[in-house]
Short mmCIF file of C-alpha atoms in Angstrom, two decimals:
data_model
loop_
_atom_site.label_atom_id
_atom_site.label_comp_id
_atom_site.label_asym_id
_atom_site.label_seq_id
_atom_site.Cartn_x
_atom_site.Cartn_y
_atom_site.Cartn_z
CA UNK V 1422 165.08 128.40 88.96
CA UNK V 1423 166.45 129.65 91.95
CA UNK V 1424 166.68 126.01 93.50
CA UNK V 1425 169.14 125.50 90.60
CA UNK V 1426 172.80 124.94 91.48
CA UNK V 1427 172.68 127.66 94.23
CA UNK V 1428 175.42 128.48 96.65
CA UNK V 1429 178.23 127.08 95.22
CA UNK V 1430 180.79 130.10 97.09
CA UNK V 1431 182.63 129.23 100.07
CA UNK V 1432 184.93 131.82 100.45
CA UNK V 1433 184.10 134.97 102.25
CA UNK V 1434 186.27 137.56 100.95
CA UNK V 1435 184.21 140.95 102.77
CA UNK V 1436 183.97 143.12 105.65
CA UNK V 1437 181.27 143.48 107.83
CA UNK V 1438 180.39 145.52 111.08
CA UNK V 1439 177.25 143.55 112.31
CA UNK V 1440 178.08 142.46 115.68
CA UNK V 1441 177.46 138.85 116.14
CA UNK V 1442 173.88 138.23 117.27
CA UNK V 1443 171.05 135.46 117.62
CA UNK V 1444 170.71 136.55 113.43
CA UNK V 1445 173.57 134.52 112.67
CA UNK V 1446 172.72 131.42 113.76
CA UNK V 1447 171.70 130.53 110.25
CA UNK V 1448 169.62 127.55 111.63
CA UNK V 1449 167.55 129.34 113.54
CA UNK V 1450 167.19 132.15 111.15
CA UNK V 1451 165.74 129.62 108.36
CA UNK V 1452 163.55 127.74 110.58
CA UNK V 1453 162.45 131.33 111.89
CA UNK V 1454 161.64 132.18 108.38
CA UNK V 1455 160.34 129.35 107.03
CA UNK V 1456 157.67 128.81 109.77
CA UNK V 1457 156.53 132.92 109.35
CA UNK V 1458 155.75 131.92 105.39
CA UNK V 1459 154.13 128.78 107.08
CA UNK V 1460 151.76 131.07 109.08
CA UNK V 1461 151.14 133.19 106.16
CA UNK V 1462 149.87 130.85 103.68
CA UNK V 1463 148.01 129.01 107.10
CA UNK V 1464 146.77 132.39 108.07
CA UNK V 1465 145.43 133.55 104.53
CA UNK V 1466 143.70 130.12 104.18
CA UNK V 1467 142.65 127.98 101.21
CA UNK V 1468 141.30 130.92 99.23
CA UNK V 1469 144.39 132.50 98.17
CA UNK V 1470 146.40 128.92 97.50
CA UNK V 1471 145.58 129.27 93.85
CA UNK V 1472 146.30 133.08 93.64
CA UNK V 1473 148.76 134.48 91.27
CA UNK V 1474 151.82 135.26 92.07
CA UNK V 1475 153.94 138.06 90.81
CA UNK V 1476 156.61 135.13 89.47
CA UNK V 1477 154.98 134.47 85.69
CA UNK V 1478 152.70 131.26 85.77
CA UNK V 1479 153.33 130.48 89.44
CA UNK V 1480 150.69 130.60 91.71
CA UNK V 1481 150.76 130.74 95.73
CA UNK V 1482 150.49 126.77 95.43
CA UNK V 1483 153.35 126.16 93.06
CA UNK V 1484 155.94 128.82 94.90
CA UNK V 1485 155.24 126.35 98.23
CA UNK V 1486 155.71 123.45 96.01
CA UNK V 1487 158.75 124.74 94.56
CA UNK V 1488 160.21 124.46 98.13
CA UNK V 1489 158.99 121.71 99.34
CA UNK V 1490 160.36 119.37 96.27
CA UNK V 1491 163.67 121.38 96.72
CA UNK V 1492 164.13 120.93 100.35
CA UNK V 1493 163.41 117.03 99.60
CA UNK V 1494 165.86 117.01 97.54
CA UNK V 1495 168.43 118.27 99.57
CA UNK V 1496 167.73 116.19 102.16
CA UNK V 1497 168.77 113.45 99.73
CA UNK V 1498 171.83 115.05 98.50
CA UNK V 1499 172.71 115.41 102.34
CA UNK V 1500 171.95 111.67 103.05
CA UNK V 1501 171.70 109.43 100.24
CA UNK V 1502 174.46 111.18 97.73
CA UNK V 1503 174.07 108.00 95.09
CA UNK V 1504 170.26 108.41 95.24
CA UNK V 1505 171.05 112.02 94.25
CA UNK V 1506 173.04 111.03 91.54
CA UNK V 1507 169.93 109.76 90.17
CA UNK V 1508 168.15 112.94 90.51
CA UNK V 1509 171.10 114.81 88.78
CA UNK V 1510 170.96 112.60 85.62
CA UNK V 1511 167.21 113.66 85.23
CA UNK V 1512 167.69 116.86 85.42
CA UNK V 1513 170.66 116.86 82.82
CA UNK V 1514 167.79 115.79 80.51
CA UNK V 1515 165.83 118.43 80.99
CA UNK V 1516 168.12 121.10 82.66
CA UNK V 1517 165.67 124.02 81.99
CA UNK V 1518 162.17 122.78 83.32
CA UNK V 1519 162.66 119.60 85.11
CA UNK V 1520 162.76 121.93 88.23
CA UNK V 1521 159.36 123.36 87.45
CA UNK V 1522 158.17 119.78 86.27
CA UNK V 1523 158.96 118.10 89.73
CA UNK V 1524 157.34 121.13 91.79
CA UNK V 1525 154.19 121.39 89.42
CA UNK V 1526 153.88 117.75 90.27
CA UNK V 1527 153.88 118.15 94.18
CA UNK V 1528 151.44 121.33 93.55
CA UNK V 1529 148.95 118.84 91.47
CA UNK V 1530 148.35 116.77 95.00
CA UNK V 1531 146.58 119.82 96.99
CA UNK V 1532 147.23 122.06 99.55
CA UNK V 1533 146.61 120.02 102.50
CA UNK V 1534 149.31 117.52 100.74
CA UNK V 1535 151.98 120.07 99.60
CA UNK V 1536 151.82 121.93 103.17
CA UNK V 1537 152.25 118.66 104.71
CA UNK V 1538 155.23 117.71 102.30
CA UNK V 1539 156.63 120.90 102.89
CA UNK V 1540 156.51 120.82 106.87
CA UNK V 1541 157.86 117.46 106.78
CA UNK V 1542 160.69 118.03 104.08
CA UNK V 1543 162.10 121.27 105.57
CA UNK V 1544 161.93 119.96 109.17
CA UNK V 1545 163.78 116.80 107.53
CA UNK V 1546 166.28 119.10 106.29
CA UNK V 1547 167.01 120.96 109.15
CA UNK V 1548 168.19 118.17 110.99
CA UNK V 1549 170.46 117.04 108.45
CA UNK V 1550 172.18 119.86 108.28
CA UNK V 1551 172.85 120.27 112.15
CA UNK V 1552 173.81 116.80 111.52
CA UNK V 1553 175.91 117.27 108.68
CA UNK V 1554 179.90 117.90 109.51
CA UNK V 1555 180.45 121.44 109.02
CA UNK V 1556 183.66 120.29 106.16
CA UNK V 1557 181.43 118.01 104.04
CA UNK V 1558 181.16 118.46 100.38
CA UNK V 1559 177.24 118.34 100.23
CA UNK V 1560 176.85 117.20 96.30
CA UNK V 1561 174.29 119.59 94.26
CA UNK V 1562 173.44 120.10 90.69
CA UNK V 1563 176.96 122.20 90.55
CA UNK V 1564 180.10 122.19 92.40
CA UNK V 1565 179.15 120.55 96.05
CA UNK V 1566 178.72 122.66 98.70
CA UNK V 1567 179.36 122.45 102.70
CA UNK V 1568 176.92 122.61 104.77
CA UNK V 1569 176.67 126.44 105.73
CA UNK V 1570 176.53 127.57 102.11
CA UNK V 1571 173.42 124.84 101.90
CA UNK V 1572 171.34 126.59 104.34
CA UNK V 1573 172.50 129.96 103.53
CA UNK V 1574 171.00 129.00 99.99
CA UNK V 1575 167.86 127.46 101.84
CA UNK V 1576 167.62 130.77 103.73
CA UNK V 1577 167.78 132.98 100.32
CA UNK V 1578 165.39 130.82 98.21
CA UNK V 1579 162.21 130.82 101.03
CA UNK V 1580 162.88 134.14 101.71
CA UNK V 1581 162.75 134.97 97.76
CA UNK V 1582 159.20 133.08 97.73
CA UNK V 1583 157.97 133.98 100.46
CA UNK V 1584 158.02 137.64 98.99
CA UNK V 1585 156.45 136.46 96.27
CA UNK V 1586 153.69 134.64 98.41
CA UNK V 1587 153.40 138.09 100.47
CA UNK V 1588 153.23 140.36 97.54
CA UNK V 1589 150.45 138.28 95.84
CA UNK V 1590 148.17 137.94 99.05
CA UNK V 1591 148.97 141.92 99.68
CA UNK V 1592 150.71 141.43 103.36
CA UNK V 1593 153.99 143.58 103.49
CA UNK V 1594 157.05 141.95 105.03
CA UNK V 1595 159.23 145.05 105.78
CA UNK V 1596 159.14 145.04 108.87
CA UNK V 1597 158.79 141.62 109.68
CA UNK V 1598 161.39 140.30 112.25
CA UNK V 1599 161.77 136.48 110.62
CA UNK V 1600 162.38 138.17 107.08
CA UNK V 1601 164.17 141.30 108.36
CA UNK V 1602 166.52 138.18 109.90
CA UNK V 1603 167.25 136.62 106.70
CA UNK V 1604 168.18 139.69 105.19
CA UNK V 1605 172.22 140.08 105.89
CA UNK V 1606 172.29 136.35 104.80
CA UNK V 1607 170.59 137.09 101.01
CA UNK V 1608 172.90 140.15 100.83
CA UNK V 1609 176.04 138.10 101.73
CA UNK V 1610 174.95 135.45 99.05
CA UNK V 1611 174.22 138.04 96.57
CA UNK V 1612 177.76 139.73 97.16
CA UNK V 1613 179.08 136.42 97.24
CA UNK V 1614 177.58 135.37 93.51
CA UNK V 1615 178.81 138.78 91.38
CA UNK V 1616 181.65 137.12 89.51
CA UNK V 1617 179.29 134.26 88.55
CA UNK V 1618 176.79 136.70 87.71
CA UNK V 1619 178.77 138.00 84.63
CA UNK V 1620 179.63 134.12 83.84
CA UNK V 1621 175.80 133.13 83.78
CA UNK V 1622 174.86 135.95 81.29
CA UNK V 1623 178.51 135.37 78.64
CA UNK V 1624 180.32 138.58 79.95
CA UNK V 1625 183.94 138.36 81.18
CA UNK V 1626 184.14 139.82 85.03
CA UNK V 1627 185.83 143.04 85.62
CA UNK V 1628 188.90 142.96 87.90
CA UNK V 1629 187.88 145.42 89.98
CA UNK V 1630 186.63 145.36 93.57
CA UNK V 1631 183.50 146.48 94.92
CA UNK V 1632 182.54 148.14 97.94
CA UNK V 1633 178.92 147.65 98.93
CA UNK V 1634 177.25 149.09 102.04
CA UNK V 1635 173.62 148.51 102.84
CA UNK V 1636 171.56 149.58 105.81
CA UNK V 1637 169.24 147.64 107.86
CA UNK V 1638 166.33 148.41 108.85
CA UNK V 1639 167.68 149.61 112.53
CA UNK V 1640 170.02 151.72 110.87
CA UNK V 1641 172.87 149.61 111.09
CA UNK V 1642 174.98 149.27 107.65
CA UNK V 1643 176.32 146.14 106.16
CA UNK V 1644 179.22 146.47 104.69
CA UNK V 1645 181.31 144.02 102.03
CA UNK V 1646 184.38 144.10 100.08
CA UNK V 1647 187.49 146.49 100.27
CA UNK V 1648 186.52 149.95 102.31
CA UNK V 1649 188.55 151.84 99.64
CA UNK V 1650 187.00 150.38 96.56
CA UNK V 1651 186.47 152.67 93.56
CA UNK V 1652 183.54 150.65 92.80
CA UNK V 1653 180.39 151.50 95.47
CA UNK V 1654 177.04 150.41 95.86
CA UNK V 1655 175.09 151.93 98.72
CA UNK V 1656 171.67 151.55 99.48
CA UNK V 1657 168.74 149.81 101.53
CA UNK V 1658 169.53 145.85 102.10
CA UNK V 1659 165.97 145.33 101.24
CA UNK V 1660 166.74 146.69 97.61
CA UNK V 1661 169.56 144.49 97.34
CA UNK V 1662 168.24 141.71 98.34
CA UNK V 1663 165.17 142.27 96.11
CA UNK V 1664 167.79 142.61 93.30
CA UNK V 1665 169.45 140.18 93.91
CA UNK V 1666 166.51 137.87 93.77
CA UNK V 1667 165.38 139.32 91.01
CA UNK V 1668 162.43 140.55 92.75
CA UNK V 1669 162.60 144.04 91.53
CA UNK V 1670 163.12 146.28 88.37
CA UNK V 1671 167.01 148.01 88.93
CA UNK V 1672 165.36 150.99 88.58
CA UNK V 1673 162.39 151.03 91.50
CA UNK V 1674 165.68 150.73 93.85
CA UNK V 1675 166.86 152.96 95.84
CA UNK V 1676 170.20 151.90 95.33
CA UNK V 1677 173.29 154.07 94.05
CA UNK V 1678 176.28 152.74 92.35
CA UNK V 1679 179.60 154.93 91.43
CA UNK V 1680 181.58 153.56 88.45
CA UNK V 1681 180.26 151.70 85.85
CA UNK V 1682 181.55 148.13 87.11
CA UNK V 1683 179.48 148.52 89.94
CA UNK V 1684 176.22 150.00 87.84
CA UNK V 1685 176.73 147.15 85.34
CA UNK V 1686 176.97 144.75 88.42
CA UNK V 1687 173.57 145.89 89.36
CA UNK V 1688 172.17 145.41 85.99
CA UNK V 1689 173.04 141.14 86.22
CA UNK V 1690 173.49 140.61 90.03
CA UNK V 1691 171.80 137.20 90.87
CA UNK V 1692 171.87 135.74 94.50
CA UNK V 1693 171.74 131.93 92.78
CA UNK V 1694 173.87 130.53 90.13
CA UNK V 1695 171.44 128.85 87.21
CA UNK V 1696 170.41 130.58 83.98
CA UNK V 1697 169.51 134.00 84.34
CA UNK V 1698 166.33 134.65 85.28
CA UNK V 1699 164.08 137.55 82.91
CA UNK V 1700 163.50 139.50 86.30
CA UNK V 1701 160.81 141.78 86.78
CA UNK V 1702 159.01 144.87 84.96
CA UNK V 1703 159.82 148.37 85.84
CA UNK V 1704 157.11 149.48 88.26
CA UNK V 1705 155.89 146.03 88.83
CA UNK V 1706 156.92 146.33 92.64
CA UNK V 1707 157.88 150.22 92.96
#
């Protein structure tokens, strides 16, 4: 479900001290990622394609497929909006699965097929969104969205299954300079999302602000939201973003949250904006 009405938050209400760098083009950060997950699955080889992934019922084929039939679909949102209007009124027939239903029926073609959908789509989609004017309302299954919040969405959703692909073939990704790139991007979508968190799951959001600081990899922190919030989260961006993804239990982080708006934050953040997902087990990825 993470395709499902992602990135719907324009604003950016935060702080940050990264100093601008090749990481923000967010172009060249997805295309950078993408084409790492590429060589993974390429690299691993036809062995592995039907491999079980740590997502429930989704195997390494599927979690491809699952981007390749949402990148195709944005493409049409970006450049045939009444042909997506088509696509929207199937889905509000099946809101829950008809996500699932259209990858699981690019995954039933074969790997050759779904790689070569996939390469196709995604390069498809990159161009429309260079293409696209940066002020466009880009219509989605939610609100529309410009542009930027698009591929910021594009950038959060490979990178969340291409973990999954990595995890279930057993290469770590920690230090990996395409996914290391994406990671300020997930973390400023998952900051970006807490207030819709508490909508998705029925709870009213707090007023208060939060304050969260994560540090990269090199050491350098990433910092959102008021400096002098009573509310903190501190912690590796990796954890975060893992969170945030719902890639990880809350409690095999290393993350630490003062107050309890900021622990109960934790406990429903959600990079994407569809139904909440059921996560993952404690010690499933400790």
């Amino acid at each position: 479900m993470l395709a499902l009405f992602e990135a719907r938050w324009e604003s950016d209400a935060m702080q940050t001290n990264i100093r601008p760098s090749a990481t923000e083009d967010l172009h060249a950060v997805l295309a950078a990622l993408s084409a790492r997950l590429d060589d993974l699955v390429e690299t691993a080889g036809p062995d592995v394609w039907h491999l079980d992934t740590p997502a429930v019922g989704w195997d390494v084929g599927m979690q491809i497929a699952h981007l390749a039939w949402t990148d195709e679909v944005s493409v049409t949102a970006i450049t045939d909006p009444d042909d997506f209007q088509g696509v929207v009124e199937t889905a509000m027939a099946d809101p829950t699965g008809f996500v699932d239903a259209g990858a699981a029926e690019i995954a039933a073609t074969g790997r050759d097929e779904v790689l070569a959908r996939w390469r196709l789509a995604r390069g498809e989609l990159a161009d429309a969104l260079k293409a696209a004017d940066p002020g466009d309302q880009v219509p989605w299954f939610g609100p529309p969205m410009r542009p930027k919040s698009m591929t910021t969405a594009r950038i959060m959703e490979t990178w969340a299954h291409g973990i999954d692909v990595a995890d279930a073939v057993g290469i770590p990704l920690d230090s990996d300079p395409a996914f290391i790139a994406a990671l300020p991007h997930v973390a400023r979508l998952g900051f970006k999302t807490r207030g819709f968190a508490y909508l998705m799951n029925g709870l009213e959001a707090p007023s208060s602000e939060v304050h969260l600081a994560l540090t990269l990899p090199d050491g350098t922190v990433l910092e959102f939201g008021p400096a002098d919030a009573e509310q903190r989260v501190t912690g590796p961006v990796l954890d975060f973003c893992l969170l945030v993804t719902q890639r990880v239990h809350r409690a095999d982080t290393a993350l630490e949250a003062v107050g309890e708006d900021a622990e109960e934050w934790l406990r429903i953040a959600q990079a994407f904006a569809g139904l909440p997902g059921g996560g993952r087990e404690e010690g499933a990825r400790a």
